[in-house]
mmCIF file of N, CA and C in Angstrom:
data_model
loop_
_atom_site.group_PDB
_atom_site.id
_atom_site.type_symbol
_atom_site.label_atom_id
_atom_site.label_comp_id
_atom_site.label_asym_id
_atom_site.label_seq_id
_atom_site.Cartn_x
_atom_site.Cartn_y
_atom_site.Cartn_z
ATOM 1 N N UNK A 1 165.850 151.593 22.048
ATOM 2 C CA UNK A 1 165.544 152.032 23.391
ATOM 3 C C UNK A 1 165.327 153.533 23.455
ATOM 4 N N UNK A 2 165.518 154.243 22.349
ATOM 5 C CA UNK A 2 165.415 155.697 22.385
ATOM 6 C C UNK A 2 164.022 156.192 22.773
ATOM 7 N N UNK A 3 163.001 155.401 22.536
ATOM 8 C CA UNK A 3 161.663 155.830 22.928
ATOM 9 C C UNK A 3 161.436 155.693 24.437
ATOM 10 N N UNK A 4 162.423 155.166 25.159
ATOM 11 C CA UNK A 4 162.316 155.011 26.612
ATOM 12 C C UNK A 4 163.022 156.120 27.379
ATOM 13 N N UNK A 5 163.704 157.024 26.692
ATOM 14 C CA UNK A 5 164.439 158.085 27.374
ATOM 15 C C UNK A 5 163.724 159.419 27.183
ATOM 16 N N UNK A 6 163.974 160.331 28.105
ATOM 17 C CA UNK A 6 163.291 161.628 28.066
ATOM 18 C C UNK A 6 163.719 162.458 26.847
ATOM 19 N N UNK A 7 164.992 162.380 26.463
ATOM 20 C CA UNK A 7 165.495 163.206 25.365
ATOM 21 C C UNK A 7 166.298 162.341 24.401
ATOM 22 N N UNK A 8 165.630 161.722 23.435
ATOM 23 C CA UNK A 8 166.307 160.836 22.505
ATOM 24 C C UNK A 8 167.340 161.575 21.668
ATOM 25 N N UNK A 9 167.100 162.872 21.424
ATOM 26 C CA UNK A 9 168.056 163.652 20.633
ATOM 27 C C UNK A 9 169.411 163.755 21.344
ATOM 28 N N UNK A 10 169.381 163.985 22.654
ATOM 29 C CA UNK A 10 170.625 164.076 23.424
ATOM 30 C C UNK A 10 171.371 162.737 23.402
ATOM 31 N N UNK A 11 170.642 161.651 23.519
ATOM 32 C CA UNK A 11 171.270 160.328 23.510
ATOM 33 C C UNK A 11 171.894 160.051 22.139
ATOM 34 N N UNK A 12 171.186 160.373 21.078
ATOM 35 C CA UNK A 12 171.718 160.135 19.736
ATOM 36 C C UNK A 12 172.920 161.038 19.466
ATOM 37 N N UNK A 13 172.872 162.300 19.903
ATOM 38 C CA UNK A 13 174.033 163.189 19.746
ATOM 39 C C UNK A 13 175.256 162.613 20.454
ATOM 40 N N UNK A 14 175.068 162.098 21.658
ATOM 41 C CA UNK A 14 176.182 161.517 22.409
ATOM 42 C C UNK A 14 176.712 160.258 21.735
ATOM 43 N N UNK A 15 175.839 159.445 21.206
ATOM 44 C CA UNK A 15 176.282 158.238 20.497
ATOM 45 C C UNK A 15 177.146 158.613 19.299
ATOM 46 N N UNK A 16 176.755 159.647 18.574
ATOM 47 C CA UNK A 16 177.533 160.102 17.423
ATOM 48 C C UNK A 16 178.856 160.711 17.896
ATOM 49 N N UNK A 17 178.821 161.450 18.977
ATOM 50 C CA UNK A 17 180.040 162.102 19.487
ATOM 51 C C UNK A 17 181.123 161.084 19.827
ATOM 52 N N UNK A 18 180.744 159.969 20.442
ATOM 53 C CA UNK A 18 181.740 158.986 20.881
ATOM 54 C C UNK A 18 182.007 157.909 19.828
ATOM 55 N N UNK A 19 181.447 158.076 18.655
ATOM 56 C CA UNK A 19 181.628 157.095 17.587
ATOM 57 C C UNK A 19 183.097 157.038 17.166
ATOM 58 N N UNK A 20 183.661 155.863 17.173
ATOM 59 C CA UNK A 20 185.067 155.706 16.786
ATOM 60 C C UNK A 20 185.176 155.721 15.267
ATOM 61 N N UNK A 21 186.366 155.997 14.762
ATOM 62 C CA UNK A 21 186.558 155.939 13.307
ATOM 63 C C UNK A 21 186.168 154.554 12.779
ATOM 64 N N UNK A 22 185.422 154.541 11.708
ATOM 65 C CA UNK A 22 184.953 153.289 11.124
ATOM 66 C C UNK A 22 183.677 152.770 11.773
ATOM 67 N N UNK A 23 183.228 153.445 12.830
ATOM 68 C CA UNK A 23 182.038 152.996 13.540
ATOM 69 C C UNK A 23 180.751 153.451 12.874
ATOM 70 N N UNK A 24 179.679 152.925 13.366
ATOM 71 C CA UNK A 24 178.361 153.279 12.844
ATOM 72 C C UNK A 24 177.365 153.279 13.995
ATOM 73 N N UNK A 25 176.320 154.048 13.828
ATOM 74 C CA UNK A 25 175.201 154.044 14.770
ATOM 75 C C UNK A 25 174.033 153.396 14.040
ATOM 76 N N UNK A 26 173.462 152.382 14.649
ATOM 77 C CA UNK A 26 172.342 151.667 14.037
ATOM 78 C C UNK A 26 171.107 151.857 14.901
ATOM 79 N N UNK A 27 170.032 152.335 14.305
ATOM 80 C CA UNK A 27 168.770 152.507 15.011
ATOM 81 C C UNK A 27 167.751 151.512 14.501
ATOM 82 N N UNK A 28 167.099 150.827 15.414
ATOM 83 C CA UNK A 28 165.951 150.012 15.053
ATOM 84 C C UNK A 28 164.734 150.896 15.177
ATOM 85 N N UNK A 29 163.983 150.988 14.127
ATOM 86 C CA UNK A 29 162.776 151.808 14.138
ATOM 87 C C UNK A 29 161.527 150.954 14.268
ATOM 88 N N UNK A 30 161.706 149.718 14.708
ATOM 89 C CA UNK A 30 160.570 148.841 14.931
ATOM 90 C C UNK A 30 160.076 148.187 13.663
ATOM 91 N N UNK A 31 158.949 147.552 13.780
ATOM 92 C CA UNK A 31 158.356 146.860 12.647
ATOM 93 C C UNK A 31 157.846 147.859 11.622
ATOM 94 N N UNK A 32 157.953 147.470 10.369
ATOM 95 C CA UNK A 32 157.321 148.267 9.318
ATOM 96 C C UNK A 32 155.813 148.152 9.539
ATOM 97 N N UNK A 33 155.112 149.271 9.494
ATOM 98 C CA UNK A 33 153.662 149.186 9.702
ATOM 99 C C UNK A 33 153.003 148.249 8.690
ATOM 100 N N UNK A 34 152.141 147.397 9.178
ATOM 101 C CA UNK A 34 151.445 146.437 8.335
ATOM 102 C C UNK A 34 149.975 146.839 8.286
ATOM 103 N N UNK A 35 149.455 146.948 7.095
ATOM 104 C CA UNK A 35 148.042 147.268 6.934
ATOM 105 C C UNK A 35 147.347 145.990 6.472
ATOM 106 N N UNK A 36 146.601 145.389 7.387
ATOM 107 C CA UNK A 36 145.853 144.185 7.074
ATOM 108 C C UNK A 36 144.712 144.063 8.083
ATOM 109 N N UNK A 37 143.993 142.960 8.045
ATOM 110 C CA UNK A 37 142.843 142.803 8.934
ATOM 111 C C UNK A 37 143.260 142.790 10.407
ATOM 112 N N UNK A 38 144.461 142.270 10.710
ATOM 113 C CA UNK A 38 144.916 142.261 12.104
ATOM 114 C C UNK A 38 145.278 143.664 12.578
ATOM 115 N N UNK A 39 145.760 144.520 11.679
ATOM 116 C CA UNK A 39 146.059 145.910 12.046
ATOM 117 C C UNK A 39 144.761 146.619 12.412
ATOM 118 N N UNK A 40 143.732 146.404 11.600
ATOM 119 C CA UNK A 40 142.429 147.004 11.896
ATOM 120 C C UNK A 40 141.892 146.494 13.228
ATOM 121 N N UNK A 41 142.063 145.203 13.495
ATOM 122 C CA UNK A 41 141.613 144.613 14.748
ATOM 123 C C UNK A 41 142.405 145.187 15.926
ATOM 124 N N UNK A 42 143.712 145.354 15.738
ATOM 125 C CA UNK A 42 144.550 145.932 16.795
ATOM 126 C C UNK A 42 144.146 147.373 17.080
ATOM 127 N N UNK A 43 143.876 148.145 16.031
ATOM 128 C CA UNK A 43 143.437 149.529 16.230
ATOM 129 C C UNK A 43 142.116 149.574 16.992
ATOM 130 N N UNK A 44 141.221 148.645 16.664
ATOM 131 C CA UNK A 44 139.939 148.567 17.370
ATOM 132 C C UNK A 44 140.166 148.214 18.845
ATOM 133 N N UNK A 45 141.093 147.288 19.108
ATOM 134 C CA UNK A 45 141.381 146.885 20.488
ATOM 135 C C UNK A 45 141.936 148.046 21.296
ATOM 136 N N UNK A 46 142.801 148.850 20.695
ATOM 137 C CA UNK A 46 143.343 150.027 21.398
ATOM 138 C C UNK A 46 142.213 151.011 21.706
ATOM 139 N N UNK A 47 141.318 151.207 20.763
ATOM 140 C CA UNK A 47 140.194 152.120 20.996
ATOM 141 C C UNK A 47 139.317 151.612 22.142
ATOM 142 N N UNK A 48 139.067 150.318 22.187
ATOM 143 C CA UNK A 48 138.267 149.743 23.277
ATOM 144 C C UNK A 48 138.999 149.920 24.607
ATOM 145 N N UNK A 49 140.305 149.648 24.617
ATOM 146 C CA UNK A 49 141.084 149.800 25.853
ATOM 147 C C UNK A 49 141.021 151.238 26.355
ATOM 148 N N UNK A 50 141.147 152.182 25.449
ATOM 149 C CA UNK A 50 141.074 153.600 25.842
ATOM 150 C C UNK A 50 139.678 153.947 26.361
ATOM 151 N N UNK A 51 138.656 153.383 25.737
ATOM 152 C CA UNK A 51 137.286 153.662 26.195
ATOM 153 C C UNK A 51 137.019 153.065 27.578
ATOM 154 N N UNK A 52 137.849 152.084 27.961
ATOM 155 C CA UNK A 52 137.703 151.452 29.274
ATOM 156 C C UNK A 52 138.685 152.018 30.301
ATOM 157 N N UNK A 53 139.292 153.139 29.973
ATOM 158 C CA UNK A 53 140.091 153.851 30.960
ATOM 159 C C UNK A 53 141.590 153.725 30.859
ATOM 160 N N UNK A 54 142.120 152.924 29.937
ATOM 161 C CA UNK A 54 143.571 152.876 29.785
ATOM 162 C C UNK A 54 144.016 154.130 29.039
ATOM 163 N N UNK A 55 145.097 154.733 29.457
ATOM 164 C CA UNK A 55 145.587 155.976 28.841
ATOM 165 C C UNK A 55 146.927 155.729 28.164
ATOM 166 N N UNK A 56 146.976 156.034 26.868
ATOM 167 C CA UNK A 56 148.208 155.813 26.119
ATOM 168 C C UNK A 56 149.296 156.787 26.555
ATOM 169 N N UNK A 57 150.522 156.280 26.616
ATOM 170 C CA UNK A 57 151.679 157.117 26.909
ATOM 171 C C UNK A 57 152.063 157.869 25.634
ATOM 172 N N UNK A 58 152.603 159.053 25.789
ATOM 173 C CA UNK A 58 153.025 159.777 24.576
ATOM 174 C C UNK A 58 154.207 159.080 23.919
ATOM 175 N N UNK A 59 154.202 159.057 22.599
ATOM 176 C CA UNK A 59 155.333 158.483 21.858
ATOM 177 C C UNK A 59 156.486 159.464 21.936
ATOM 178 N N UNK A 60 157.675 158.958 22.225
ATOM 179 C CA UNK A 60 158.800 159.841 22.467
ATOM 180 C C UNK A 60 159.995 159.556 21.571
ATOM 181 N N UNK A 61 159.957 158.498 20.808
ATOM 182 C CA UNK A 61 161.139 158.108 20.041
ATOM 183 C C UNK A 61 161.233 158.799 18.698
ATOM 184 N N UNK A 62 162.369 158.594 18.041
ATOM 185 C CA UNK A 62 162.572 159.255 16.747
ATOM 186 C C UNK A 62 161.810 158.580 15.622
ATOM 187 N N UNK A 63 161.428 159.373 14.660
ATOM 188 C CA UNK A 63 160.953 158.834 13.401
ATOM 189 C C UNK A 63 162.129 158.944 12.430
ATOM 190 N N UNK A 64 162.092 158.282 11.292
ATOM 191 C CA UNK A 64 163.241 158.328 10.394
ATOM 192 C C UNK A 64 163.665 159.753 10.014
ATOM 193 N N UNK A 65 162.714 160.604 9.691
ATOM 194 C CA UNK A 65 163.060 161.968 9.273
ATOM 195 C C UNK A 65 163.707 162.749 10.420
ATOM 196 N N UNK A 66 163.196 162.565 11.637
ATOM 197 C CA UNK A 66 163.760 163.268 12.786
ATOM 198 C C UNK A 66 165.181 162.831 13.084
ATOM 199 N N UNK A 67 165.435 161.533 13.024
ATOM 200 C CA UNK A 67 166.788 161.021 13.261
ATOM 201 C C UNK A 67 167.725 161.481 12.148
ATOM 202 N N UNK A 68 167.269 161.413 10.901
ATOM 203 C CA UNK A 68 168.101 161.845 9.768
ATOM 204 C C UNK A 68 168.480 163.313 9.902
ATOM 205 N N UNK A 69 167.514 164.126 10.261
ATOM 206 C CA UNK A 69 167.757 165.563 10.404
ATOM 207 C C UNK A 69 168.797 165.839 11.488
ATOM 208 N N UNK A 70 168.686 165.140 12.595
ATOM 209 C CA UNK A 70 169.616 165.364 13.696
ATOM 210 C C UNK A 70 171.048 164.993 13.307
ATOM 211 N N UNK A 71 171.252 163.837 12.695
ATOM 212 C CA UNK A 71 172.612 163.392 12.405
ATOM 213 C C UNK A 71 173.194 164.036 11.150
ATOM 214 N N UNK A 72 172.372 164.661 10.326
ATOM 215 C CA UNK A 72 172.885 165.312 9.111
ATOM 216 C C UNK A 72 173.941 166.357 9.462
ATOM 217 N N UNK A 73 173.765 167.056 10.569
ATOM 218 C CA UNK A 73 174.727 168.068 10.989
ATOM 219 C C UNK A 73 176.074 167.494 11.380
ATOM 220 N N UNK A 74 176.165 166.205 11.587
ATOM 221 C CA UNK A 74 177.423 165.553 11.938
ATOM 222 C C UNK A 74 178.112 164.961 10.709
ATOM 223 N N UNK A 75 177.522 165.141 9.548
ATOM 224 C CA UNK A 75 178.124 164.614 8.327
ATOM 225 C C UNK A 75 177.944 163.120 8.141
ATOM 226 N N UNK A 76 176.949 162.561 8.766
ATOM 227 C CA UNK A 76 176.712 161.127 8.632
ATOM 228 C C UNK A 76 175.746 160.855 7.486
ATOM 229 N N UNK A 77 176.021 159.805 6.755
ATOM 230 C CA UNK A 77 175.100 159.348 5.722
ATOM 231 C C UNK A 77 174.237 158.243 6.293
ATOM 232 N N UNK A 78 173.146 157.967 5.640
ATOM 233 C CA UNK A 78 172.216 156.963 6.149
ATOM 234 C C UNK A 78 172.041 155.831 5.142
ATOM 235 N N UNK A 79 171.972 154.627 5.665
ATOM 236 C CA UNK A 79 171.630 153.450 4.886
ATOM 237 C C UNK A 79 170.420 152.820 5.552
ATOM 238 N N UNK A 80 169.433 152.480 4.757
ATOM 239 C CA UNK A 80 168.257 151.801 5.305
ATOM 240 C C UNK A 80 168.422 150.306 5.097
ATOM 241 N N UNK A 81 167.931 149.569 6.072
ATOM 242 C CA UNK A 81 168.044 148.117 6.013
ATOM 243 C C UNK A 81 166.781 147.525 6.620
ATOM 244 N N UNK A 82 166.206 146.557 5.950
ATOM 245 C CA UNK A 82 165.042 145.849 6.471
ATOM 246 C C UNK A 82 165.314 144.357 6.426
ATOM 247 N N UNK A 83 164.797 143.653 7.402
ATOM 248 C CA UNK A 83 164.880 142.196 7.350
ATOM 249 C C UNK A 83 163.594 141.629 7.938
ATOM 250 N N UNK A 84 163.268 140.456 7.490
ATOM 251 C CA UNK A 84 162.071 139.829 8.015
ATOM 252 C C UNK A 84 161.425 138.928 6.997
ATOM 253 N N UNK A 85 160.176 138.668 7.220
ATOM 254 C CA UNK A 85 159.410 137.805 6.343
ATOM 255 C C UNK A 85 158.072 137.506 6.985
ATOM 256 N N UNK A 86 157.389 136.539 6.436
ATOM 257 C CA UNK A 86 156.089 136.167 6.970
ATOM 258 C C UNK A 86 156.251 135.307 8.217
ATOM 259 N N UNK A 87 155.417 135.564 9.195
ATOM 260 C CA UNK A 87 155.361 134.745 10.399
ATOM 261 C C UNK A 87 153.904 134.348 10.625
ATOM 262 N N UNK A 88 153.711 133.232 11.288
ATOM 263 C CA UNK A 88 152.362 132.780 11.591
ATOM 264 C C UNK A 88 152.028 133.236 13.015
ATOM 265 N N UNK A 89 150.935 133.957 13.136
ATOM 266 C CA UNK A 89 150.469 134.460 14.421
ATOM 267 C C UNK A 89 148.980 134.177 14.535
ATOM 268 N N UNK A 90 148.440 134.449 15.701
ATOM 269 C CA UNK A 90 146.993 134.350 15.880
ATOM 270 C C UNK A 90 146.472 135.733 16.266
ATOM 271 N N UNK A 91 145.197 135.993 16.022
ATOM 272 C CA UNK A 91 144.642 137.274 16.456
ATOM 273 C C UNK A 91 144.848 137.517 17.954
ATOM 274 N N UNK A 92 144.701 136.484 18.770
ATOM 275 C CA UNK A 92 144.896 136.644 20.214
ATOM 276 C C UNK A 92 146.329 137.090 20.526
ATOM 277 N N UNK A 93 147.319 136.479 19.866
ATOM 278 C CA UNK A 93 148.726 136.857 20.085
ATOM 279 C C UNK A 93 148.982 138.314 19.711
ATOM 280 N N UNK A 94 148.462 138.709 18.569
ATOM 281 C CA UNK A 94 148.690 140.078 18.104
ATOM 282 C C UNK A 94 148.069 141.080 19.067
ATOM 283 N N UNK A 95 146.821 140.861 19.441
ATOM 284 C CA UNK A 95 146.156 141.811 20.337
ATOM 285 C C UNK A 95 146.781 141.818 21.721
ATOM 286 N N UNK A 96 147.160 140.652 22.229
ATOM 287 C CA UNK A 96 147.812 140.596 23.540
ATOM 288 C C UNK A 96 149.141 141.340 23.497
ATOM 289 N N UNK A 97 149.862 141.250 22.386
ATOM 290 C CA UNK A 97 151.119 141.975 22.251
ATOM 291 C C UNK A 97 150.927 143.476 22.170
ATOM 292 N N UNK A 98 149.933 143.888 21.406
ATOM 293 C CA UNK A 98 149.655 145.318 21.250
ATOM 294 C C UNK A 98 149.183 145.927 22.571
ATOM 295 N N UNK A 99 148.227 145.275 23.214
ATOM 296 C CA UNK A 99 147.660 145.832 24.450
ATOM 297 C C UNK A 99 148.517 145.545 25.675
ATOM 298 N N UNK A 100 149.299 144.480 25.634
ATOM 299 C CA UNK A 100 150.092 144.102 26.799
ATOM 300 C C UNK A 100 151.443 144.783 26.880
ATOM 301 N N UNK A 101 151.783 145.603 25.902
ATOM 302 C CA UNK A 101 153.051 146.319 25.921
ATOM 303 C C UNK A 101 152.980 147.428 26.970
ATOM 304 N N UNK A 102 153.739 147.306 28.067
ATOM 305 C CA UNK A 102 153.621 148.293 29.132
ATOM 306 C C UNK A 102 154.078 149.691 28.722
ATOM 307 N N UNK A 103 154.866 149.808 27.662
ATOM 308 C CA UNK A 103 155.324 151.131 27.230
ATOM 309 C C UNK A 103 154.273 151.868 26.420
ATOM 310 N N UNK A 104 153.205 151.171 26.013
ATOM 311 C CA UNK A 104 152.118 151.816 25.275
ATOM 312 C C UNK A 104 151.278 152.706 26.186
ATOM 313 N N UNK A 105 151.231 152.334 27.467
ATOM 314 C CA UNK A 105 150.323 152.975 28.410
ATOM 315 C C UNK A 105 151.077 153.808 29.436
ATOM 316 N N UNK A 106 150.387 154.735 30.051
ATOM 317 C CA UNK A 106 151.001 155.545 31.099
ATOM 318 C C UNK A 106 151.499 154.647 32.227
ATOM 319 N N UNK A 107 152.584 155.046 32.888
ATOM 320 C CA UNK A 107 153.098 154.251 34.012
ATOM 321 C C UNK A 107 152.013 153.994 35.053
ATOM 322 N N UNK A 108 152.043 152.798 35.612
ATOM 323 C CA UNK A 108 151.080 152.438 36.645
ATOM 324 C C UNK A 108 149.771 151.880 36.113
ATOM 325 N N UNK A 109 149.642 151.781 34.795
ATOM 326 C CA UNK A 109 148.411 151.251 34.209
ATOM 327 C C UNK A 109 148.266 149.775 34.556
ATOM 328 N N UNK A 110 147.081 149.392 35.020
ATOM 329 C CA UNK A 110 146.796 148.000 35.352
ATOM 330 C C UNK A 110 146.490 147.242 34.063
ATOM 331 N N UNK A 111 147.390 146.361 33.669
ATOM 332 C CA UNK A 111 147.203 145.592 32.432
ATOM 333 C C UNK A 111 146.469 144.285 32.669
ATOM 334 N N UNK A 112 145.968 144.087 33.869
ATOM 335 C CA UNK A 112 145.203 142.883 34.177
ATOM 336 C C UNK A 112 143.913 142.790 33.386
ATOM 337 N N UNK A 113 143.460 143.906 32.827
ATOM 338 C CA UNK A 113 142.214 143.917 32.052
ATOM 339 C C UNK A 113 142.431 143.506 30.591
ATOM 340 N N UNK A 114 143.688 143.400 30.172
ATOM 341 C CA UNK A 114 143.991 143.133 28.764
ATOM 342 C C UNK A 114 143.366 141.835 28.256
ATOM 343 N N UNK A 115 143.494 140.695 28.937
ATOM 344 C CA UNK A 115 142.890 139.467 28.381
ATOM 345 C C UNK A 115 141.385 139.597 28.129
ATOM 346 N N UNK A 116 140.676 140.281 29.013
ATOM 347 C CA UNK A 116 139.243 140.479 28.810
ATOM 348 C C UNK A 116 138.941 141.353 27.603
ATOM 349 N N UNK A 117 139.735 142.393 27.418
ATOM 350 C CA UNK A 117 139.539 143.261 26.254
ATOM 351 C C UNK A 117 139.824 142.486 24.976
ATOM 352 N N UNK A 118 140.891 141.705 24.972
ATOM 353 C CA UNK A 118 141.223 140.891 23.797
ATOM 354 C C UNK A 118 140.063 139.952 23.470
ATOM 355 N N UNK A 119 139.543 139.270 24.473
ATOM 356 C CA UNK A 119 138.426 138.338 24.255
ATOM 357 C C UNK A 119 137.206 139.067 23.711
ATOM 358 N N UNK A 120 136.905 140.231 24.270
ATOM 359 C CA UNK A 120 135.732 141.001 23.814
ATOM 360 C C UNK A 120 135.891 141.463 22.368
ATOM 361 N N UNK A 121 137.077 141.932 22.016
ATOM 362 C CA UNK A 121 137.295 142.463 20.665
ATOM 363 C C UNK A 121 137.236 141.356 19.616
ATOM 364 N N UNK A 122 137.873 140.212 19.873
ATOM 365 C CA UNK A 122 137.815 139.136 18.875
ATOM 366 C C UNK A 122 136.403 138.567 18.768
ATOM 367 N N UNK A 123 135.683 138.500 19.880
ATOM 368 C CA UNK A 123 134.296 138.007 19.835
ATOM 369 C C UNK A 123 133.422 138.949 19.024
ATOM 370 N N UNK A 124 133.568 140.260 19.262
ATOM 371 C CA UNK A 124 132.758 141.242 18.532
ATOM 372 C C UNK A 124 133.082 141.237 17.038
ATOM 373 N N UNK A 125 134.315 140.911 16.694
ATOM 374 C CA UNK A 125 134.718 140.891 15.288
ATOM 375 C C UNK A 125 134.354 139.576 14.610
ATOM 376 N N UNK A 126 133.947 138.570 15.403
ATOM 377 C CA UNK A 126 133.619 137.274 14.830
ATOM 378 C C UNK A 126 134.841 136.534 14.318
ATOM 379 N N UNK A 127 135.970 136.778 14.948
ATOM 380 C CA UNK A 127 137.232 136.178 14.524
ATOM 381 C C UNK A 127 137.566 135.016 15.456
ATOM 382 N N UNK A 128 138.074 133.942 14.896
ATOM 383 C CA UNK A 128 138.556 132.829 15.717
ATOM 384 C C UNK A 128 139.869 133.275 16.357
ATOM 385 N N UNK A 129 139.919 133.409 17.683
ATOM 386 C CA UNK A 129 141.083 134.011 18.340
ATOM 387 C C UNK A 129 142.394 133.249 18.157
ATOM 388 N N UNK A 130 142.316 131.940 17.926
ATOM 389 C CA UNK A 130 143.535 131.143 17.832
ATOM 390 C C UNK A 130 143.774 130.550 16.447
ATOM 391 N N UNK A 131 143.105 131.117 15.446
ATOM 392 C CA UNK A 131 143.335 130.632 14.085
ATOM 393 C C UNK A 131 144.631 131.245 13.540
ATOM 394 N N UNK A 132 145.492 130.429 12.940
ATOM 395 C CA UNK A 132 146.760 130.948 12.436
ATOM 396 C C UNK A 132 146.566 131.868 11.235
ATOM 397 N N UNK A 133 147.325 132.953 11.249
ATOM 398 C CA UNK A 133 147.288 133.929 10.166
ATOM 399 C C UNK A 133 148.734 134.243 9.789
ATOM 400 N N UNK A 134 149.039 134.213 8.493
ATOM 401 C CA UNK A 134 150.371 134.593 8.033
ATOM 402 C C UNK A 134 150.426 136.108 7.950
ATOM 403 N N UNK A 135 151.493 136.681 8.524
ATOM 404 C CA UNK A 135 151.591 138.137 8.598
ATOM 405 C C UNK A 135 153.030 138.570 8.333
ATOM 406 N N UNK A 136 153.176 139.659 7.607
ATOM 407 C CA UNK A 136 154.494 140.215 7.340
ATOM 408 C C UNK A 136 155.084 140.764 8.635
ATOM 409 N N UNK A 137 156.310 140.415 8.934
ATOM 410 C CA UNK A 137 157.022 140.932 10.108
ATOM 411 C C UNK A 137 158.379 141.401 9.622
ATOM 412 N N UNK A 138 158.454 142.654 9.290
ATOM 413 C CA UNK A 138 159.685 143.224 8.771
ATOM 414 C C UNK A 138 160.141 144.342 9.692
ATOM 415 N N UNK A 139 161.369 144.231 10.170
ATOM 416 C CA UNK A 139 161.931 145.220 11.071
ATOM 417 C C UNK A 139 162.810 146.167 10.262
ATOM 418 N N UNK A 140 162.691 147.458 10.556
ATOM 419 C CA UNK A 140 163.437 148.487 9.832
ATOM 420 C C UNK A 140 164.607 148.991 10.678
ATOM 421 N N UNK A 141 165.729 149.203 10.015
ATOM 422 C CA UNK A 141 166.907 149.773 10.672
ATOM 423 C C UNK A 141 167.423 150.929 9.835
ATOM 424 N N UNK A 142 168.067 151.867 10.488
ATOM 425 C CA UNK A 142 168.779 152.947 9.819
ATOM 426 C C UNK A 142 170.196 152.925 10.367
ATOM 427 N N UNK A 143 171.149 152.893 9.472
ATOM 428 C CA UNK A 143 172.556 152.855 9.858
ATOM 429 C C UNK A 143 173.192 154.164 9.434
ATOM 430 N N UNK A 144 173.768 154.859 10.408
ATOM 431 C CA UNK A 144 174.413 156.150 10.157
ATOM 432 C C UNK A 144 175.920 155.977 10.248
ATOM 433 N N UNK A 145 176.614 156.441 9.213
ATOM 434 C CA UNK A 145 178.065 156.295 9.166
ATOM 435 C C UNK A 145 178.639 157.501 8.426
ATOM 436 N N UNK A 146 179.738 158.021 8.930
ATOM 437 C CA UNK A 146 180.399 159.146 8.269
ATOM 438 C C UNK A 146 181.341 158.606 7.198
ATOM 439 N N UNK A 147 181.467 159.356 6.122
ATOM 440 C CA UNK A 147 182.431 158.982 5.077
ATOM 441 C C UNK A 147 183.825 159.021 5.681
ATOM 442 N N UNK A 148 184.586 157.976 5.460
ATOM 443 C CA UNK A 148 185.947 157.925 5.958
ATOM 444 C C UNK A 148 186.055 157.545 7.431
ATOM 445 N N UNK A 149 184.943 157.266 8.067
ATOM 446 C CA UNK A 149 184.979 156.872 9.487
ATOM 447 C C UNK A 149 185.036 155.383 9.598
#
């Protein structure tokens, strides 16, 4: 949820401050980026959406290096953890998820245009919108814990 707050650094500092002995702070950094034909299609869909007037919201959350740098001053060590595997999705599902995420766009953006953009992008790409595709879905976590805590 750190990408939803104005100052993720302040929130993470407070989480570390109130950490009990033996406790840990775990951050989900979202899905590991996947480079495949659906990623290219999703990038194309975002470009089309922007060309049709949707405005992307600025990204505000931590990246791994930024979070590591912040907590290093508290003496916390980091452990990386990933879990996931292949899931079956369709191009329509992926594009609807990418474009339909309200946090991707500036507040007040009308997402009613998303289904039309999805249809246009898959048609232009010559892709069957509902054909199943196996795709890696791996979520990344970082666990911060102090020695002896």
